[in-house]
Amino acid sequence: MKKCFIIGICFFCSHILFSQENRLETKKDTTILQETIVIAQRKLSNYRQEKTLSSIDAYLEKANQVTMIKRGNYAWEPSLNNMVSDRLNVTIDGMQIFGACTDKMDPITSYVDVSNLEQVSINSGQEGAENGHCIGGGIDLQMAPSKFHNSGLKTSIDLGYETNGNYKTTGLDVEYSGNKFYLNTDGIFRKSDNYDAGNEKEVMYSQFQKYNFSLQSGYSLSDNNVLEANIIYDKATDIGYPALPMDVSLAEALIISVTHRYKNGSARIKSLESRLYFNTITHIMDDSNRPDVPIRMDMPGWSDTYGFYSKATLKEKKHSLLINLNGFYNKSLAEMTMYPNDPNQPDMFMYTWPDIRTLYTGLYINDHIALNPSESVSTALRLGIHRNKIAKRAGVESLQIFHPNVKESKSCFILSLSGAYTIKKNTFDATLGLGYGERAPSVSEGYGFFLFNSFDNYDYIGNPNLKNEKALELNTKVNFKFDALKLGITSSFFHISNYIIGETDNTAKPMTIGANGVRLYNALNHASIFDVYLNTTYNFSKQISFNSSIGYNYGVESNKQNLPLIRPLSYLAEINYNTQKFNAALQLEGNGNQSKYSSFYGEDETPAYIVLNLNLGNILYLKNNKLVFKYGVENILDANYSTYADWNNIPRQGRNFYLNASYILF
């Protein structure tokens, strides 16, 4: 058994709160799995998160309807309502940003860190359409608002270590805050060696290291007007992906924005926020560290996005309006160069994303109507015009091999509608919602060329002639309160038309050595996805509480075959003890046997598993400052297991000891 020693001094990621969708902060334990996670920086009103130095990925896994698909120990891809990133709208503070990897090894969530953010807003289905069109929902990684605290200069430093994978973290934060001006800069560094699965089995190619720096500044032009500038620079290197045939030598992002904010509580227009932004991503896959590869490859990718949004909130009698006008222009380019072992053979080159240019402009309107003190109705509409263009002539010619009628450009109109009725009483509240949403095909689905999917071992070809995917949804939420007992039920059903997925083309030969064949993106007639979750909280006393969650998910195609990556029965239970200066939690989590899997798309039966965790924490007051310790053991029984979301059944981490110490100067 390995010993653990961590000393962390954390200023910027020491507080995690969970809230309801209305984003009101409430002091909740980590297992009260809600749809919005609030990462409130520089506060310690709640210190019960297991780890103050956790990654964004670890926080997202706390939400009921979110699962993180793991291809390694870094950059997990979020799945919401059993739908992966193509069907989601993932943004950073309302800004559109698109990964540069054809294999989804760089989800948007990998380009920020907890030091950059205040909260993560997770909205199911069409509730997530504020910043863009989606089917499964929206995830918005939100930065901290203006910070005119007039508190002067503050500084902190971060250090950390965990036993499994020899995982280390360090960071620095400097902030100046006055009445008219504030400046905050922070940085964080994470590094991990290969981690061990259960029974101390090393998982090769699971190492990574990451730097993240951010700069946020603001100037108060007047009592109601603020001008802000934000820069985030994120760089990860030496990233191993044990579930894939290639690793990543570089994943780099630069995110820049300038924002004007107006607020006036006494005016009809309560707030107006306008932002211009730019982000650029470079992602380089290579297999130079893998032994005995059949043919060596380099696969770089680039994604640049220029965008804007302007959103206003208005109040008129019983109506609360949110209006958001936004747009973006994106360039996505990816290449593949193959180097034969025979020096007499020439190198082979092709565009896997042939420089796709996407132009989008859209308008979102949400009207919340208070019918009476206990009942309300909300309606939302998003309209958008989406245009794609293939900038590389070679890309057009390549796709014409499979789709002879390909045109260089394509435009479409996209529509989203939703409505909900909510009733709130003393002992219960309930919401019934309906929605209709559309999305345009992603760059890979529309224009990808010989994209190898190691999950089902097929090369994939895009289809520029795909129609928009469309979904009808029904969602319900009911919460009951009986003194010490709280019960919550959430459920969603999606009927998705033109469901985009790969279909085998037996006439085409694969490009990847050892691949089973070629699949073209096509549209099924429809698919259905359903989920339901039951959350329970019982307070035995002010100090002792019990939390639990159990969920069931279901997904089938129109031909009655199982959809891939559908979560099996899942459950979590936690007993908590909390005082003002000490907390402890014993947590049990697991999944049932994944019997309804999709062998056609590379899945196999994943056995059931149970994991036991122990989390503890202390808080010490040192004059005007606070010192918070977080320590515990994950996977106490050292179980060797995989989940349905672990690509190619890569095993999860085995037993891990950790200790964080957070020192906050006021």
PDB file of N, CA and C in Angstrom, residues 39-81:
ATOM      1  N   ILE A  39     -19.116  26.330  -9.195  1.00  0.00           N
ATOM      2  CA  ILE A  39     -17.742  26.334  -8.699  1.00  0.00           C
ATOM      3  C   ILE A  39     -17.459  27.753  -8.246  1.00  0.00           C
ATOM      4  N   ALA A  40     -17.835  28.078  -7.020  1.00  0.00           N
ATOM      5  CA  ALA A  40     -17.719  29.457  -6.538  1.00  0.00           C
ATOM      6  C   ALA A  40     -16.310  29.694  -6.037  1.00  0.00           C
ATOM      7  N   GLN A  41     -15.581  30.510  -6.742  1.00  0.00           N
ATOM      8  CA  GLN A  41     -14.187  30.759  -6.404  1.00  0.00           C
ATOM      9  C   GLN A  41     -14.068  31.642  -5.165  1.00  0.00           C
ATOM     10  N   ARG A  42     -12.991  31.460  -4.467  1.00  0.00           N
ATOM     11  CA  ARG A  42     -12.602  32.336  -3.364  1.00  0.00           C
ATOM     12  C   ARG A  42     -13.651  32.397  -2.259  1.00  0.00           C
ATOM     13  N   LYS A  43     -14.374  31.328  -2.048  1.00  0.00           N
ATOM     14  CA  LYS A  43     -15.325  31.258  -0.953  1.00  0.00           C
ATOM     15  C   LYS A  43     -15.132  29.930  -0.239  1.00  0.00           C
ATOM     16  N   LEU A  44     -15.491  29.907   1.034  1.00  0.00           N
ATOM     17  CA  LEU A  44     -15.361  28.670   1.790  1.00  0.00           C
ATOM     18  C   LEU A  44     -16.602  28.399   2.619  1.00  0.00           C
ATOM     19  N   SER A  45     -17.762  28.863   2.170  1.00  0.00           N
ATOM     20  CA  SER A  45     -18.980  28.586   2.920  1.00  0.00           C
ATOM     21  C   SER A  45     -19.327  27.105   2.863  1.00  0.00           C
ATOM     22  N   ASN A  46     -18.814  26.407   1.854  1.00  0.00           N
ATOM     23  CA  ASN A  46     -18.983  24.958   1.772  1.00  0.00           C
ATOM     24  C   ASN A  46     -17.648  24.367   1.359  1.00  0.00           C
ATOM     25  N   TYR A  47     -17.097  23.484   2.211  1.00  0.00           N
ATOM     26  CA  TYR A  47     -15.797  22.902   1.898  1.00  0.00           C
ATOM     27  C   TYR A  47     -15.891  21.389   1.803  1.00  0.00           C
ATOM     28  N   ARG A  48     -17.095  20.884   1.477  1.00  0.00           N
ATOM     29  CA  ARG A  48     -17.295  19.446   1.557  1.00  0.00           C
ATOM     30  C   ARG A  48     -17.057  18.705   0.245  1.00  0.00           C
ATOM     31  N   GLN A  49     -16.569  19.366  -0.794  1.00  0.00           N
ATOM     32  CA  GLN A  49     -16.187  18.649  -1.995  1.00  0.00           C
ATOM     33  C   GLN A  49     -15.039  17.706  -1.672  1.00  0.00           C
ATOM     34  N   GLU A  50     -15.052  16.522  -2.319  1.00  0.00           N
ATOM     35  CA  GLU A  50     -14.029  15.535  -1.971  1.00  0.00           C
ATOM     36  C   GLU A  50     -12.613  16.068  -2.149  1.00  0.00           C
ATOM     37  N   LYS A  51     -12.394  16.734  -3.306  1.00  0.00           N
ATOM     38  CA  LYS A  51     -11.067  17.267  -3.599  1.00  0.00           C
ATOM     39  C   LYS A  51     -11.203  18.717  -4.050  1.00  0.00           C
ATOM     40  N   THR A  52     -10.475  19.601  -3.414  1.00  0.00           N
ATOM     41  CA  THR A  52     -10.486  20.987  -3.865  1.00  0.00           C
ATOM     42  C   THR A  52      -9.689  21.172  -5.148  1.00  0.00           C
ATOM     43  N   LEU A  53      -8.849  20.205  -5.502  1.00  0.00           N
ATOM     44  CA  LEU A  53      -8.004  20.329  -6.687  1.00  0.00           C
ATOM     45  C   LEU A  53      -8.471  19.434  -7.828  1.00  0.00           C
ATOM     46  N   SER A  54      -9.716  18.969  -7.786  1.00  0.00           N
ATOM     47  CA  SER A  54     -10.217  18.104  -8.845  1.00  0.00           C
ATOM     48  C   SER A  54     -10.285  18.848 -10.174  1.00  0.00           C
ATOM     49  N   SER A  55     -10.319  18.082 -11.259  1.00  0.00           N
ATOM     50  CA  SER A  55     -10.470  18.653 -12.588  1.00  0.00           C
ATOM     51  C   SER A  55     -11.937  18.933 -12.876  1.00  0.00           C
ATOM     52  N   ILE A  56     -12.191  19.686 -13.938  1.00  0.00           N
ATOM     53  CA  ILE A  56     -13.554  19.940 -14.371  1.00  0.00           C
ATOM     54  C   ILE A  56     -14.262  18.627 -14.688  1.00  0.00           C
ATOM     55  N   ASP A  57     -13.545  17.681 -15.284  1.00  0.00           N
ATOM     56  CA  ASP A  57     -14.145  16.389 -15.623  1.00  0.00           C
ATOM     57  C   ASP A  57     -14.723  15.702 -14.397  1.00  0.00           C
ATOM     58  N   ALA A  58     -13.975  15.723 -13.290  1.00  0.00           N
ATOM     59  CA  ALA A  58     -14.447  15.070 -12.070  1.00  0.00           C
ATOM     60  C   ALA A  58     -15.694  15.751 -11.529  1.00  0.00           C
ATOM     61  N   TYR A  59     -15.768  17.081 -11.643  1.00  0.00           N
ATOM     62  CA  TYR A  59     -16.951  17.796 -11.177  1.00  0.00           C
ATOM     63  C   TYR A  59     -18.175  17.467 -12.034  1.00  0.00           C
ATOM     64  N   LEU A  60     -17.982  17.394 -13.359  1.00  0.00           N
ATOM     65  CA  LEU A  60     -19.103  17.131 -14.249  1.00  0.00           C
ATOM     66  C   LEU A  60     -19.728  15.765 -13.987  1.00  0.00           C
ATOM     67  N   GLU A  61     -18.918  14.804 -13.572  1.00  0.00           N
ATOM     68  CA  GLU A  61     -19.447  13.465 -13.309  1.00  0.00           C
ATOM     69  C   GLU A  61     -20.432  13.449 -12.143  1.00  0.00           C
ATOM     70  N   LYS A  62     -20.502  14.535 -11.358  1.00  0.00           N
ATOM     71  CA  LYS A  62     -21.415  14.589 -10.223  1.00  0.00           C
ATOM     72  C   LYS A  62     -22.864  14.820 -10.653  1.00  0.00           C
ATOM     73  N   ALA A  63     -23.079  15.287 -11.880  1.00  0.00           N
ATOM     74  CA  ALA A  63     -24.436  15.576 -12.329  1.00  0.00           C
ATOM     75  C   ALA A  63     -25.131  14.289 -12.752  1.00  0.00           C
ATOM     76  N   ASN A  64     -26.433  14.213 -12.476  1.00  0.00           N
ATOM     77  CA  ASN A  64     -27.195  12.997 -12.740  1.00  0.00           C
ATOM     78  C   ASN A  64     -27.069  12.514 -14.170  1.00  0.00           C
ATOM     79  N   GLN A  65     -27.358  13.384 -15.122  1.00  0.00           N
ATOM     80  CA  GLN A  65     -27.491  12.964 -16.508  1.00  0.00           C
ATOM     81  C   GLN A  65     -26.199  13.076 -17.305  1.00  0.00           C
ATOM     82  N   VAL A  66     -25.079  13.318 -16.616  1.00  0.00           N
ATOM     83  CA  VAL A  66     -23.787  13.462 -17.281  1.00  0.00           C
ATOM     84  C   VAL A  66     -22.931  12.224 -17.029  1.00  0.00           C
ATOM     85  N   THR A  67     -22.312  11.741 -18.080  1.00  0.00           N
ATOM     86  CA  THR A  67     -21.292  10.703 -17.981  1.00  0.00           C
ATOM     87  C   THR A  67     -20.083  11.170 -18.771  1.00  0.00           C
ATOM     88  N   MET A  68     -18.893  10.894 -18.261  1.00  0.00           N
ATOM     89  CA  MET A  68     -17.677  11.272 -18.962  1.00  0.00           C
ATOM     90  C   MET A  68     -17.094  10.046 -19.657  1.00  0.00           C
ATOM     91  N   ILE A  69     -16.968  10.127 -20.977  1.00  0.00           N
ATOM     92  CA  ILE A  69     -16.403   9.030 -21.770  1.00  0.00           C
ATOM     93  C   ILE A  69     -14.888   9.138 -21.712  1.00  0.00           C
ATOM     94  N   LYS A  70     -14.243   8.071 -21.267  1.00  0.00           N
ATOM     95  CA  LYS A  70     -12.808   8.117 -20.995  1.00  0.00           C
ATOM     96  C   LYS A  70     -12.040   7.297 -22.025  1.00  0.00           C
ATOM     97  N   ARG A  71     -11.109   7.978 -22.679  1.00  0.00           N
ATOM     98  CA  ARG A  71     -10.178   7.316 -23.585  1.00  0.00           C
ATOM     99  C   ARG A  71      -8.789   7.247 -22.969  1.00  0.00           C
ATOM    100  N   GLY A  72      -8.650   7.848 -21.786  1.00  0.00           N
ATOM    101  CA  GLY A  72      -7.387   7.868 -21.066  1.00  0.00           C
ATOM    102  C   GLY A  72      -7.608   8.525 -19.725  1.00  0.00           C
ATOM    103  N   ASN A  73      -6.535   9.098 -19.170  1.00  0.00           N
ATOM    104  CA  ASN A  73      -6.605   9.737 -17.859  1.00  0.00           C
ATOM    105  C   ASN A  73      -6.804  11.242 -17.974  1.00  0.00           C
ATOM    106  N   TYR A  74      -7.015  11.722 -19.198  1.00  0.00           N
ATOM    107  CA  TYR A  74      -7.109  13.165 -19.446  1.00  0.00           C
ATOM    108  C   TYR A  74      -8.121  13.419 -20.553  1.00  0.00           C
ATOM    109  N   ALA A  75      -8.770  14.593 -20.508  1.00  0.00           N
ATOM    110  CA  ALA A  75      -9.671  15.058 -21.570  1.00  0.00           C
ATOM    111  C   ALA A  75     -10.815  14.084 -21.806  1.00  0.00           C
ATOM    112  N   TRP A  76     -11.640  13.906 -20.783  1.00  0.00           N
ATOM    113  CA  TRP A  76     -12.815  13.045 -20.914  1.00  0.00           C
ATOM    114  C   TRP A  76     -13.902  13.796 -21.682  1.00  0.00           C
ATOM    115  N   GLU A  77     -14.633  13.080 -22.514  1.00  0.00           N
ATOM    116  CA  GLU A  77     -15.682  13.683 -23.327  1.00  0.00           C
ATOM    117  C   GLU A  77     -17.018  13.621 -22.591  1.00  0.00           C
ATOM    118  N   PRO A  78     -17.679  14.768 -22.384  1.00  0.00           N
ATOM    119  CA  PRO A  78     -18.953  14.732 -21.677  1.00  0.00           C
ATOM    120  C   PRO A  78     -20.076  14.149 -22.530  1.00  0.00           C
ATOM    121  N   SER A  79     -20.904  13.354 -21.892  1.00  0.00           N
ATOM    122  CA  SER A  79     -22.118  12.814 -22.496  1.00  0.00           C
ATOM    123  C   SER A  79     -23.289  13.249 -21.619  1.00  0.00           C
ATOM    124  N   LEU A  80     -24.327  13.808 -22.224  1.00  0.00           N
ATOM    125  CA  LEU A  80     -25.484  14.301 -21.492  1.00  0.00           C
ATOM    126  C   LEU A  80     -26.736  13.650 -22.059  1.00  0.00           C
ATOM    127  N   ASN A  81     -27.547  13.066 -21.189  1.00  0.00           N
ATOM    128  CA  ASN A  81     -28.735  12.326 -21.629  1.00  0.00           C
ATOM    129  C   ASN A  81     -28.366  11.220 -22.621  1.00  0.00           C
TER     130      ASN A  81
END
